[in-house]
Each structure stands twice: as structure tokens, then as C-alpha cells.
CSV table of C-alpha atoms and ligand atoms in Angstrom, one decimal:
chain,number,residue,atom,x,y,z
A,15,UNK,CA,9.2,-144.5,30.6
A,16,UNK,CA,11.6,-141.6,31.3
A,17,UNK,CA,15.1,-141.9,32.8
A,18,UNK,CA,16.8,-139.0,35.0
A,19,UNK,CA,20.1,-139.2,36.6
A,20,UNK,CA,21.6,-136.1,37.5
A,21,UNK,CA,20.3,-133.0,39.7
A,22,UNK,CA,19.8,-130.9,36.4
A,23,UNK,CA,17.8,-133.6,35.1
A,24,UNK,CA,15.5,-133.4,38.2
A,25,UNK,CA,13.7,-129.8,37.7
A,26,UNK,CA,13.2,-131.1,34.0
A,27,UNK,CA,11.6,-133.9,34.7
A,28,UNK,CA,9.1,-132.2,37.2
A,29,UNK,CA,7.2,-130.2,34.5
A,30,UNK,CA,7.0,-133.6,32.6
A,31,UNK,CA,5.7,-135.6,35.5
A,32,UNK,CA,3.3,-133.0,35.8
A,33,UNK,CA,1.8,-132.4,32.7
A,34,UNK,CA,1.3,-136.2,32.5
A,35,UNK,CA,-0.8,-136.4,35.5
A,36,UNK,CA,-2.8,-133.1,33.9
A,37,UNK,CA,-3.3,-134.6,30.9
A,38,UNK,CA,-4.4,-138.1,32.9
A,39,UNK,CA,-6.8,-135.9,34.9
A,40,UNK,CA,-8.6,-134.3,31.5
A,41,UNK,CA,-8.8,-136.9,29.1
A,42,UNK,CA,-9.0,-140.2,31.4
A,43,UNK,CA,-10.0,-142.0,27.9
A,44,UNK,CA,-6.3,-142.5,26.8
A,45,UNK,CA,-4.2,-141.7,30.3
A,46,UNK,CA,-1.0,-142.1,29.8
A,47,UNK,CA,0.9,-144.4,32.0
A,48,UNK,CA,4.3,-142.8,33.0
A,49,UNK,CA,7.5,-145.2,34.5
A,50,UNK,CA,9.9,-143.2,36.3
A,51,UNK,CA,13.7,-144.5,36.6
A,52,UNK,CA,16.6,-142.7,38.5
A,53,UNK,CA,20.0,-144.0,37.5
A,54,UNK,CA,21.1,-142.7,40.7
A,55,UNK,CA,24.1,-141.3,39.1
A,56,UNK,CA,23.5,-138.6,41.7
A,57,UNK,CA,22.5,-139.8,45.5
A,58,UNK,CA,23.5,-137.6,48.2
A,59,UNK,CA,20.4,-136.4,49.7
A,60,UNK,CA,21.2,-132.4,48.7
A,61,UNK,CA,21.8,-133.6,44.9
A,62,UNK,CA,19.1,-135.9,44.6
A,63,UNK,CA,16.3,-136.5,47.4
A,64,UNK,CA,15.6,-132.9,48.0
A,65,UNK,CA,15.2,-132.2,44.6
A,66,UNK,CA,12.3,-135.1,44.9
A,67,UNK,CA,10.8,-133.5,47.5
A,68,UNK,CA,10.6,-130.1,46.7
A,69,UNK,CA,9.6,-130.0,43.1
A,70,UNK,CA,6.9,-133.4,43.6
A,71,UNK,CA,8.7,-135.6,41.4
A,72,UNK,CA,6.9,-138.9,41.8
A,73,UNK,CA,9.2,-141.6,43.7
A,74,UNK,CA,10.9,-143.2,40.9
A,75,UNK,CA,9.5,-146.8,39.6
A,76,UNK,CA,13.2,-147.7,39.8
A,77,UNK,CA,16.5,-146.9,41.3
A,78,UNK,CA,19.3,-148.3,39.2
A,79,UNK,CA,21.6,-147.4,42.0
A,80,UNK,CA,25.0,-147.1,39.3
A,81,UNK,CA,26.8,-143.8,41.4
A,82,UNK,CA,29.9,-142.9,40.9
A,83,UNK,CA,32.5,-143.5,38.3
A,84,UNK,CA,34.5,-143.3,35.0
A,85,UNK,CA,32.2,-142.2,32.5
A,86,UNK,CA,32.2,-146.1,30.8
A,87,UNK,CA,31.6,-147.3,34.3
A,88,UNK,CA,28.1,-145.1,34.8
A,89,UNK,CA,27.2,-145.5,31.3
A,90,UNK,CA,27.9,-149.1,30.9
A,91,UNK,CA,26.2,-149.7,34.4
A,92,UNK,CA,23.3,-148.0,33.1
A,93,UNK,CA,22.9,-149.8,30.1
A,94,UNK,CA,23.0,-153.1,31.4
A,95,UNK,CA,20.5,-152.5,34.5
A,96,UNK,CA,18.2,-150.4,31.9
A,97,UNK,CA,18.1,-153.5,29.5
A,98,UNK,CA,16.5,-155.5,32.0
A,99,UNK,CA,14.3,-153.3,33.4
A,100,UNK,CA,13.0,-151.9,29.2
A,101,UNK,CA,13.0,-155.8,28.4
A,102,UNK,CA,10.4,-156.3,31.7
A,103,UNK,CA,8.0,-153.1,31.2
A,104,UNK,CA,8.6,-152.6,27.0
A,105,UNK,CA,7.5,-148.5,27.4
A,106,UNK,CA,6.1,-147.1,24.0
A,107,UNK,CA,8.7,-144.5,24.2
A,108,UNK,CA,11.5,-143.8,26.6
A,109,UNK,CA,12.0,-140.0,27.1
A,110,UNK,CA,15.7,-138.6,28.3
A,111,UNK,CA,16.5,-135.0,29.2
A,112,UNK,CA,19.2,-133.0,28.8
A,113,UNK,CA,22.7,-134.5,28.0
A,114,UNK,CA,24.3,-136.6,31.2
A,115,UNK,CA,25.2,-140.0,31.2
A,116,UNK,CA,22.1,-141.2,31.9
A,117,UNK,CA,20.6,-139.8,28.8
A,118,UNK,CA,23.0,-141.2,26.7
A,119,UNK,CA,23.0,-144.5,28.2
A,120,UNK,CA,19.2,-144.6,27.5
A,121,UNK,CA,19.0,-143.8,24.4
A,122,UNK,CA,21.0,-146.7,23.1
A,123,UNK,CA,19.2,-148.5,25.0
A,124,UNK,CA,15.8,-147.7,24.1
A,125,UNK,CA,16.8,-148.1,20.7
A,126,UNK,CA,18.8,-151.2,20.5
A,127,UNK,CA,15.5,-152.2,22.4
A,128,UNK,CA,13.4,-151.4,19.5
A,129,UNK,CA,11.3,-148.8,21.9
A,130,UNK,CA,10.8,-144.6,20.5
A,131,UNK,CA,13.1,-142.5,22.3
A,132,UNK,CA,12.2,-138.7,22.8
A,133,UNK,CA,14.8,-136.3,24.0
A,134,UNK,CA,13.8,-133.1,25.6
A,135,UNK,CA,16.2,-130.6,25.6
A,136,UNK,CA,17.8,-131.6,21.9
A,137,UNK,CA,19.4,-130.1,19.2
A,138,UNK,CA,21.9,-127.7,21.6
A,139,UNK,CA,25.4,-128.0,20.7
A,140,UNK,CA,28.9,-126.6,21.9
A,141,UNK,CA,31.1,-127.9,19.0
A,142,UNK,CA,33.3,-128.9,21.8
A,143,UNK,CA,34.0,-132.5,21.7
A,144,UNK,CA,36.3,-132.5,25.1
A,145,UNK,CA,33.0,-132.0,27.0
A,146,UNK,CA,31.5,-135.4,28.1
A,147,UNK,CA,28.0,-133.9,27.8
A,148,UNK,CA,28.7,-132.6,23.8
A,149,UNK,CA,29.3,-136.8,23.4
A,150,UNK,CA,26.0,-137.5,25.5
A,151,UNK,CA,24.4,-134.4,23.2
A,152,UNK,CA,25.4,-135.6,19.8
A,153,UNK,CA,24.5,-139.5,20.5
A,154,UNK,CA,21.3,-139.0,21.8
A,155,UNK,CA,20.0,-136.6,19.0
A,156,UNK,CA,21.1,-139.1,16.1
A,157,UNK,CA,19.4,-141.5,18.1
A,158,UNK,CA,15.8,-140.0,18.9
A,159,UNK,CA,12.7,-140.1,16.9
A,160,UNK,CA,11.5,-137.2,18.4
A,161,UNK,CA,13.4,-134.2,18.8
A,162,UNK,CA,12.2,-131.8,21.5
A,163,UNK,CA,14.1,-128.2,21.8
A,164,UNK,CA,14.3,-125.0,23.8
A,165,UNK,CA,14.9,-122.9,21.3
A,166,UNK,CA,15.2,-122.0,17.4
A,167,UNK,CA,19.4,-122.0,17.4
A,168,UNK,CA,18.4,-125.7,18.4
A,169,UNK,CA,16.5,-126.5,15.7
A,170,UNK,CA,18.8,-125.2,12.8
A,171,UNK,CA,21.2,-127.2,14.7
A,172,UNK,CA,19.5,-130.5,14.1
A,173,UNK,CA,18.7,-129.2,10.1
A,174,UNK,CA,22.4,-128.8,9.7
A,175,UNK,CA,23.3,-132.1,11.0
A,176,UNK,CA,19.8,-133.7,8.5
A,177,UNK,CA,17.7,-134.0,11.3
A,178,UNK,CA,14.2,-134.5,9.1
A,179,UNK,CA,11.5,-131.5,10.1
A,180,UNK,CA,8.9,-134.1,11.1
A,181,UNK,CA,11.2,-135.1,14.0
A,182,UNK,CA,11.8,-131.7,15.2
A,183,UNK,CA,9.7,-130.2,17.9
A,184,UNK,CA,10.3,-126.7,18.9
A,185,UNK,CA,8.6,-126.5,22.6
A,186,UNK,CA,10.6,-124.2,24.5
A,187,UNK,CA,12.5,-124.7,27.5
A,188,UNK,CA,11.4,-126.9,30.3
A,189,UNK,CA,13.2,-126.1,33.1
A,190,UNK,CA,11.6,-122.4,32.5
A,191,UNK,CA,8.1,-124.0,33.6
A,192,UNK,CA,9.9,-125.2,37.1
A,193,UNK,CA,11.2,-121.6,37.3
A,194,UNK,CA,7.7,-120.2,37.0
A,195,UNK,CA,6.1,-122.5,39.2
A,196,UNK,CA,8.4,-122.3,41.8
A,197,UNK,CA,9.6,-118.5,42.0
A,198,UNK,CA,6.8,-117.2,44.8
A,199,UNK,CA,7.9,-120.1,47.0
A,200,UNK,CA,11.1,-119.3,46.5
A,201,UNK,CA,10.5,-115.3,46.8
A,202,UNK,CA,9.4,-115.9,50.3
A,203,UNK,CA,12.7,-117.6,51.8
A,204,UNK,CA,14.6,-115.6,54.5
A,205,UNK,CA,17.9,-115.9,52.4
A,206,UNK,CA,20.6,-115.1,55.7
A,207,UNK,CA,18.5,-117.5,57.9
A,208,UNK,CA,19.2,-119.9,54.8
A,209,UNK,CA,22.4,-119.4,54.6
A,210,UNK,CA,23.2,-119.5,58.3
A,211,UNK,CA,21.6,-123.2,58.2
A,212,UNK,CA,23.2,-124.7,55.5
A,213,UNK,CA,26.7,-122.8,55.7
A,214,UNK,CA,29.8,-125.5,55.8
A,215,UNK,CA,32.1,-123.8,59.2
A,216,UNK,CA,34.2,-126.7,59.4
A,217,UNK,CA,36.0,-124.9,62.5
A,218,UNK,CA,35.8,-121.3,61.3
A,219,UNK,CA,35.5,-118.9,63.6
A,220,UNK,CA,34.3,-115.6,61.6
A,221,UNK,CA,30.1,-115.3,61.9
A,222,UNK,CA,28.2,-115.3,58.9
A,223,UNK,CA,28.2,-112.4,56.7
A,224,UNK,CA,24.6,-110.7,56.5
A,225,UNK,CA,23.6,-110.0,53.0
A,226,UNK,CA,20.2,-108.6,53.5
A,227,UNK,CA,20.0,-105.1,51.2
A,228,UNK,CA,23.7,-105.4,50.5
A,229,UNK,CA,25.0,-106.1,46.6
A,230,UNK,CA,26.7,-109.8,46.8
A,231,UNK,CA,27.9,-112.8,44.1
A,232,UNK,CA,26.8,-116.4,44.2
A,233,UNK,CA,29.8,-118.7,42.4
A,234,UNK,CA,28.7,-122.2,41.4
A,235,UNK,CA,31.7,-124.3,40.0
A,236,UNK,CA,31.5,-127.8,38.8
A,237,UNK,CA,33.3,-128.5,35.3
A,238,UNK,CA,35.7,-131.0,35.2
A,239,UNK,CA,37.4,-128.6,33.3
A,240,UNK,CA,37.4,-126.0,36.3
A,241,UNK,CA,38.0,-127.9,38.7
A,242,UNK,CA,39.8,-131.1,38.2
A,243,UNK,CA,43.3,-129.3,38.0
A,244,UNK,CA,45.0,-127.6,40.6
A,245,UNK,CA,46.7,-125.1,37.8
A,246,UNK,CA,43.2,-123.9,36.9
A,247,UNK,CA,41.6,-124.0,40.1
A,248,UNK,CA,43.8,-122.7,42.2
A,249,UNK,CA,44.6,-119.1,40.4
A,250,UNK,CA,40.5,-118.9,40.1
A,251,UNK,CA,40.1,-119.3,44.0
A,252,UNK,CA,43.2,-117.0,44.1
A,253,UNK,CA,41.0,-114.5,42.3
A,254,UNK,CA,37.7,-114.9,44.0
A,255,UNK,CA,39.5,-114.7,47.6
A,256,UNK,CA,41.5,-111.8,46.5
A,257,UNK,CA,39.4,-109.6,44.0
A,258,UNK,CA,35.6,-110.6,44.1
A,259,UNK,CA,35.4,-110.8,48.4
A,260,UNK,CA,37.2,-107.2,48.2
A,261,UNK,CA,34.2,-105.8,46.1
A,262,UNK,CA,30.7,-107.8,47.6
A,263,UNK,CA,30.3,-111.1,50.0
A,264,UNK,CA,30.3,-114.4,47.7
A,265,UNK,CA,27.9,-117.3,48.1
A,266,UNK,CA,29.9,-120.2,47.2
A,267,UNK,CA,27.0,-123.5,46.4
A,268,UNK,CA,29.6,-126.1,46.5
A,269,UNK,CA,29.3,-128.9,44.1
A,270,UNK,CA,30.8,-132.2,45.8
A,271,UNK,CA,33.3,-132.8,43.1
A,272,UNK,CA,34.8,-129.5,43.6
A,273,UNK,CA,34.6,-129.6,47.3
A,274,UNK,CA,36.8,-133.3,46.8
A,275,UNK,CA,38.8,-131.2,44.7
A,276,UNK,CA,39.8,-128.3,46.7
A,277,UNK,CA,40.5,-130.5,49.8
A,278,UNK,CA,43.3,-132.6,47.7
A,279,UNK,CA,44.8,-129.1,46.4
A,280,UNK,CA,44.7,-127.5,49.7
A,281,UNK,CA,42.8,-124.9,48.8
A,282,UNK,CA,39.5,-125.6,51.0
A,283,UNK,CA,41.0,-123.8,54.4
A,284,UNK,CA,41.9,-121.2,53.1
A,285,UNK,CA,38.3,-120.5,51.7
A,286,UNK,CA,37.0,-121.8,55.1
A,287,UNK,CA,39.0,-118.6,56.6
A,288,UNK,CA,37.6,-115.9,54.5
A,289,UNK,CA,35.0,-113.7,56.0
A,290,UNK,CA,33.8,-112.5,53.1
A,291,UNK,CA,32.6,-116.0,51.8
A,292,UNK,CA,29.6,-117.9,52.6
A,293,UNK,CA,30.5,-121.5,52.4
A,294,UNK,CA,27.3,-123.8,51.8
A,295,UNK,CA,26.5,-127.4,51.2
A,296,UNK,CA,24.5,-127.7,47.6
A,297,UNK,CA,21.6,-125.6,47.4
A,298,UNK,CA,18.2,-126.5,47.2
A,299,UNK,CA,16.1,-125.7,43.9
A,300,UNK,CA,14.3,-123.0,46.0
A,301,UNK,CA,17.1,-121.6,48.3
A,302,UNK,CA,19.0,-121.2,44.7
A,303,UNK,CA,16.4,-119.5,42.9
A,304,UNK,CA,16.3,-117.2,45.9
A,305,UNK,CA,19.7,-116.7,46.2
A,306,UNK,CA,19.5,-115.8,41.8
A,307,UNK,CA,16.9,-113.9,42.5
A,308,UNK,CA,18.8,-111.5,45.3
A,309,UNK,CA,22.1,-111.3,43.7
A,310,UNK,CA,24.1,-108.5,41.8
A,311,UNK,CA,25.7,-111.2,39.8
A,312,UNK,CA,26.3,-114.9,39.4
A,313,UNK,CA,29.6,-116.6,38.4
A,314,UNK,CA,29.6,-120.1,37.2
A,315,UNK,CA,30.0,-123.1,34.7
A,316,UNK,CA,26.4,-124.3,35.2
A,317,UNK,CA,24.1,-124.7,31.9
A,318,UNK,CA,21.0,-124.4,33.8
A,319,UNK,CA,22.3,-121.5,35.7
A,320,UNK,CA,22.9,-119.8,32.0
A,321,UNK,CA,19.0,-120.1,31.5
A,322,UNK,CA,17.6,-119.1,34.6
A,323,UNK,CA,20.2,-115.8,34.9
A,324,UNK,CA,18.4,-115.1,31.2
A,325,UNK,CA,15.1,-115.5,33.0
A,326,UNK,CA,15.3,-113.9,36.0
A,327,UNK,CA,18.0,-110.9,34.6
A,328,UNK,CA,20.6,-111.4,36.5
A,329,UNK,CA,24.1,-110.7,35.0
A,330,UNK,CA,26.1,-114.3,34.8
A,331,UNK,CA,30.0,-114.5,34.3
A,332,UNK,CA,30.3,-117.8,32.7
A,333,UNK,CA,33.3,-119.7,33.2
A,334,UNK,CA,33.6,-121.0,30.1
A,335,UNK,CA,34.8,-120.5,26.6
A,336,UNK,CA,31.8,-122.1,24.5
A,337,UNK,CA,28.0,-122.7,25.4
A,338,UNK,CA,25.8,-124.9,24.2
A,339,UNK,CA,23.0,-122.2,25.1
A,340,UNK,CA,24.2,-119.3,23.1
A,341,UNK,CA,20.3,-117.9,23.0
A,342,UNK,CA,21.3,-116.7,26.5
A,343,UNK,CA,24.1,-115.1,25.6
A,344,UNK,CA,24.7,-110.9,25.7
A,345,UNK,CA,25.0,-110.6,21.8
A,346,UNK,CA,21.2,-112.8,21.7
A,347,UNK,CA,19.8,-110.2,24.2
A,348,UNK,CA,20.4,-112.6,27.7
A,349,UNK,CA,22.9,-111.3,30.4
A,350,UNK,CA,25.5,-114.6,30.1
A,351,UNK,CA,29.6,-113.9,28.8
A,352,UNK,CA,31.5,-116.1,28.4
A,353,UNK,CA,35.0,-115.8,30.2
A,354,UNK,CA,36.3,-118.8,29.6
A,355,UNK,CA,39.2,-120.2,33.3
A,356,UNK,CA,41.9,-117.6,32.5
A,357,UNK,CA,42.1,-115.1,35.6
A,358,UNK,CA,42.2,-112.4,33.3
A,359,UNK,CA,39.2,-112.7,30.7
A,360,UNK,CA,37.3,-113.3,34.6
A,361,UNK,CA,38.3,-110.4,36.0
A,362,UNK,CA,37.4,-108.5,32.8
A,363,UNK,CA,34.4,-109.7,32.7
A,364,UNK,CA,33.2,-109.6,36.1
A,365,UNK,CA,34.0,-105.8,36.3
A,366,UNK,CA,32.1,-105.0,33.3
A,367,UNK,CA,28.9,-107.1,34.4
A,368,UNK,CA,28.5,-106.4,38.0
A,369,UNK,CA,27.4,-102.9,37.4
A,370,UNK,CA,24.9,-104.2,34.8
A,371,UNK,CA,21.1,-103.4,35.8
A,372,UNK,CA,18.9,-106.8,36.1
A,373,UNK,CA,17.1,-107.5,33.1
A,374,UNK,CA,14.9,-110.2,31.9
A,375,UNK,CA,14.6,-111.7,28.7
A,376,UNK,CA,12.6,-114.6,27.7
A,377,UNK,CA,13.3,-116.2,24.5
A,378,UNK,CA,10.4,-117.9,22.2
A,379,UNK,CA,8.0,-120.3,24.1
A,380,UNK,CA,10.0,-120.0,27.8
A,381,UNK,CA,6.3,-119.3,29.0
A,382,UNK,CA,6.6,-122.1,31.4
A,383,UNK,CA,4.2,-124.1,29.1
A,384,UNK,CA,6.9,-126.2,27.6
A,385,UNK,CA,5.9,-129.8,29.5
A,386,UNK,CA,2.1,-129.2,28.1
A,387,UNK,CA,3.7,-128.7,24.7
A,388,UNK,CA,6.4,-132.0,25.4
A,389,UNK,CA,3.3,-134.3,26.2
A,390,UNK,CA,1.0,-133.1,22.9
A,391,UNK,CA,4.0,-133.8,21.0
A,392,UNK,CA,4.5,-137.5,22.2
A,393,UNK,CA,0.9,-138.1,22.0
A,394,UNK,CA,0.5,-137.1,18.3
A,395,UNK,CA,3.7,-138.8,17.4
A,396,UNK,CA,2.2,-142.0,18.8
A,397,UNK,CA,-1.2,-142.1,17.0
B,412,LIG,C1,27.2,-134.5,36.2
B,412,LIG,C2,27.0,-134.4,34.7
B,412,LIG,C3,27.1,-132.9,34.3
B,412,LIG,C4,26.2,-132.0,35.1
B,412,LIG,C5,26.5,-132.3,36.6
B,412,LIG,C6,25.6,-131.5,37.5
B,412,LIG,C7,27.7,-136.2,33.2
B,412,LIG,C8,28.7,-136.6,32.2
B,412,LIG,N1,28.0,-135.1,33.9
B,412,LIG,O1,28.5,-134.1,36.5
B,412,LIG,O2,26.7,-132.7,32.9
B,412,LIG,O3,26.4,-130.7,34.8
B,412,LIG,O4,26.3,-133.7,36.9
B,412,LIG,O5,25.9,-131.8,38.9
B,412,LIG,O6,26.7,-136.9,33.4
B,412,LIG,N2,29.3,-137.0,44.0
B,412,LIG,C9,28.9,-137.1,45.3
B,412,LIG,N3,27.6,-137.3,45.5
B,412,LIG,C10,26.6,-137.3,44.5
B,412,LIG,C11,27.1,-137.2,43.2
B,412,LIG,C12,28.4,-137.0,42.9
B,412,LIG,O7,29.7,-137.1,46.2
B,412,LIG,O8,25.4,-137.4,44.8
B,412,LIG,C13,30.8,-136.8,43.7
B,412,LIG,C14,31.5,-138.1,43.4
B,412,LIG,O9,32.8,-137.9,44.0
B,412,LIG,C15,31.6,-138.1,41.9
B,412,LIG,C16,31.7,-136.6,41.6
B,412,LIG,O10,30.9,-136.0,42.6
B,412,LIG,O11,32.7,-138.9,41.5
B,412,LIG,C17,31.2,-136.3,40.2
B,412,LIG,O12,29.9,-136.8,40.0
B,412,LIG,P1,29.5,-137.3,38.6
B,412,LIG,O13,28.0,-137.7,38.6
B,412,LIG,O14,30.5,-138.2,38.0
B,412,LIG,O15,29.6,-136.0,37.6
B,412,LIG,P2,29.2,-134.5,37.9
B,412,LIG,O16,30.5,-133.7,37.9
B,412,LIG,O17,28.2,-134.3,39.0
């Protein structure tokens, strides 16, 4: 049984699905049966359905349907519709990704239910304790019987903490394997016709800025952190509006939190009424990875977006002033700083990245064969 909850679950849990079905297909004498939930943390159709769609993620088993909510409320939902459904199929192992609240809530779960619990995606850490997902992180890992990381930072992580090295897996990083199976169709998109069809006018007047052969950012913001106070937000918007439009077009993917956000600041008009930026409702996986794929530079808070940049070479301004994915960092040979929300360590850094040439870098075992590797793992951990 595996849980997902949350969008950057969803292109982790594709490889996964996948490889299960591969390995079904050539060794029919021990298929493996495979129980998907959805938590349904996430439900609008652009955070959740499409992601479904696009990457063949099997319709989940089960739809817990918890949405939004304090973090007790989502976890503590979770938990008590999990029980029920763990205590009705009793899995061999339930497997989590990455660190939401659905990860978190499953693993106690799973082991308060007596059942294995694998996490993919373990062992990374911020050493920041005011981030909800470095709780969801630390929980899970002390919990799991099988550890599953992207990366050797990852594992020394766990060592430090007495993680045993029979429970750690080094497999590589799963969310590369989407990348790499998804990148031609992604390639092929018309990005302005995109852009133009998913753009958010809300009664502005201006066309659509064309960005075909022209140098332009893409900003994704989402971070409690970022967005949840009108001091912080509101002197970053300043910043984009006034200094990133004056140099290239910005591609804002709006996250629906910070969309909420900026309306009850006052803030969304006035980004509505600059020219220079392209408004759009989330981003499918594909029109993203085109989007990453076309631009001079990326600013955001994402974690996912940290890997992919590192991938696909594009320079990334991370707002933020830890990562729990330092192998994608500058100083590890990826093309993420971090900038931290202060107007001023932004503006530094976005000057001093946007003239940086495109350049890929694959750590260890991103060879889009991490699934493969997830589903050997779980197989001889269970004989
Ligand atoms: C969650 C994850 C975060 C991840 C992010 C990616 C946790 C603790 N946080 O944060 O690690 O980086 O997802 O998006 O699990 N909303 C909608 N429609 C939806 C989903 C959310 O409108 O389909 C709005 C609701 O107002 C909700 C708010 O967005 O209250 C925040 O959603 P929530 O799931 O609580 O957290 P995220 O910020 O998305």
C-alpha cells in the first residue's frame, strides 16, 4: 500500500506505480499487488487530477477525502481514515514519499498497525524545525524500516542520527525518472499558446507577453514562510514588479495558497496590471517542465523545483535560507542559492545568476532508474 497526498508526491509516486506494474509484467510468479490511497490533502483539479492524468498514475484504491486544514486537522484526519482502511487490507508494507502530511500521518499509522513502512525520499534534512515538512521528515525516518534516499548527504544523515546500514538504501532520486520520462513530451509544447490558455486575466486589459526566443523568469512561491505574511510578501512582490519585470517577462505558476494570500493583502491587482507578468493558474507537470526547460532562470521556494533546475541546468534563486537538498546546491556543483525572503540577499542573487550559462549536473544514480532500484529493495527486504 502506498499513500500520496500532495502534488509533489504525485510525480513520485508515478515511477513507483510503474516499476510495479514492470516488475508484475516480468516475473508474474510473485506479482506484487500494489493499493494506492490519496489523502486528498490536495483536490483542485490543477493540483491533483491532472497530475493523475498526465503522468498514468493508477486511480487511487482510495480517496480519504481529509482537504484542507490546521496541520493536526489533516494529519489527525488521516490517521483515523488510514486506520480503517490498513485494518481492512493489512498491506505487507506501506510506502510514503517525500515529507507532507500525508507521509507522516502514515507512517504512524503503518506502524502502530504493526505493517513495514518504507519511505522514499528519506534521510534529507534542513535542521530547521519551524518547517512543518522537517517534523513530517524526522518522524517518518525514525519510523521506517526501510530507508530509501536520493542521495549520499542523505545517507550520512540517517548514520548520524543511528540509522542501522541495513535499513539504508541509497537509490537515487525518483522524481528524476518522471523527468526523464516525460522531457520529449514536454519539449514539444508550444509554451505562449500555453500560457495564453492557462493565463489568470481577471479583467486585465494588457495582451499576453510573447516569450518565444526572448530571455524570461518563471517564480513559483508557496512557503508558508513566504507567503503567509504581508511584511514578507509584500516587499518580495514589490521587488519582482519593480526590478525582475524591468530586466525579462516573469511566469508567475500561482500556488492557491499564495493566490488566497495576495488577495487578502491587496497585492493580487496590482500583479494583475503588470504587463510584464504572466499570470497562470498551477502548471501542469509538462507545461512546467517546459516552461524549466525555456527559461534563463527560475525563482522559487519549491524542493522539487531545486532538483529539476539541477537536472535540467537552469539557474534557480531559492527563496530560502536552508535546504533540505543541499546536493543541488552551487558549492555541490548544481545551479540552486539560497537567498533566503530579504529583498536584498534576492536581488543579489538574482543578478549574479541570471547571466549564468545552463548547465546540467546529475548527482549519483539520478539516471531515471530510481523506481526499478525502490521496488528491488522492497522485494529483498521482504524475503
Ligand atoms: C503542502 C505541503 C508542502 C508542499 C506543498 C506543495 C504539508 C505540510 N505541506 O503545502 O510540503 O511543498 O503542499 O503544494 O503537507 N488549497 C486549495 N486547493 C488544493 C490544495 C490546497 O485551494 O487543492 C489551498 C487551501 O486554501 C489550503 C492551502 O491551499 O488551505 C494550503 O494547502 P495545504 O495542503 O494545507 O498546504 P500546502 O501549502 O499546499
Amino acid at each position: 500500500m502506498s499513500v500520496v497526498g500532495a502534488r509533489p508526491n504525485f510525480m513520485k509516486i508515478a515511477p513507483f506505480a510503474a516499476a510495479i506494474d514492470a516488475w508484475n509484467r516480468a516475473d508474474a510468479a510473485r506479482p506484487i499487488e500494489h493499493f494506492l490511497v490519496h489523502t486528498g490533502q490536495h483536490y483542485d483539479k490543477d493540483m491533483s487530477a491532472s497530475f493523475f492524468q498526465l503522468l498514468n498514475i493508477p486511480e487511487p484504491n482510495v480517496d480519504l477525502g481529509v482537504g484542507s486544514g490546521t496541520h493536526a486537522e489533516q494529519v489527525g484526519r488521516t490517521m483515523i481514515a488510514l486506520e480503517q482502511v490498513m485494518q481492512r487490507w493489512r498491506p505487507d508494507w506501506l510506502v510514503v514519499v517525500g515529507d507532507v502530511n500525508a507521509t507522516c500521518a502514515g507512517a504512524i499509522v503503518a506502524k502502530k498497525e504493526h505493517v513495514k513502512l518504507a519511505h522514499i525520499e528519506a534521510g534529507l534534512r534542513s535542521f530547521d524545525m519551524a518547517m512543518p515538512e522537517e517534523i513530517n521528515r524526522l518522524v517518518t525516518d525514525r519510523l521506517s524500516d526501510l530507508l530509501l534516499t536520493p542521495d549520499a548527504i542523505s545517507d550520512a544523515n540517517l548514520r548520524a542520527e543511528g540509522v542501522t546500514e541495513a535499513r539504508i538504501r541509497c537509490v537515487g532520486n525518483v522524481m528524476i525518472d518522471t523527468l526523464d520520462r516525460n522531457r520529449p513530451a514536454a519539449a514539444a509544447l508550444d509554451l505562449d499558446s500555453v500560457l495564453t490558455a492557462r493565463r489568470i486575466a481577471d479583467g486585465a486589459t494588457h495582451p499576453p507577453v510573447q516569450l518565444a526566443g526572448r530571455d524570461f523568469a518563471v517564480l513559483t512561491l508557496h512557503r508558508p514562510s513566504n507567503v503567509d505574511h504581508a511584511t514578507i510578501l509584500g516587499p518580495i512582490v514589490e521587488f519582482l514588479i519593480e526590478e525582475v519585470c524591468a530586466v525579462m517577462p516573469l511566469v508567475w505558476s500561482i500556488h492557491p495558497r499564495t493566490r488566497k494570500q495576495l488577495q487578502q493583502f491587496g497585492l493580487w491587482t496590482r500583479i494583475l496590471r503588470t504587463p510584464a507578468i504572466v499570470l497562470v493558474e498551477p502548471l501542469t507537470y509538462h507545461e512546467m517542465l517546459k516552461a524549466n526547460l525555456d527559461a534563463r532562470i527560475l525563482l522559487t521556494d519549491s524542493g522539487g523545483l531545486q532538483e529539476e533546475c539541477c537536472v535540467l541546468g537552469t539557474p534557480c534563486v531559492t527563496l530560502r535560507r536552508n535546504t533540505e537538498r543541499p546536493v543541488t546546491l552551487w558549492e555541490q556543483g548544481g545551479l540552486s542559492q539560497l537567498v533566503g525572503n530579504d529583498v536584498a540577499t534576492i536581488r543579489q542573487g538574482f543578478h549574479a545568476m541570471r547571466g549564468v550559462p545552463k548547465r546540467e549536473h546529475r548527482p549519483p544514480l539520478w539516471d531515471g532508474h530510481a523506481a526499478e532500484r525502490i521496488v528491488e529493495a522492497l522485494v529483498q527486504a521482504s524475503v
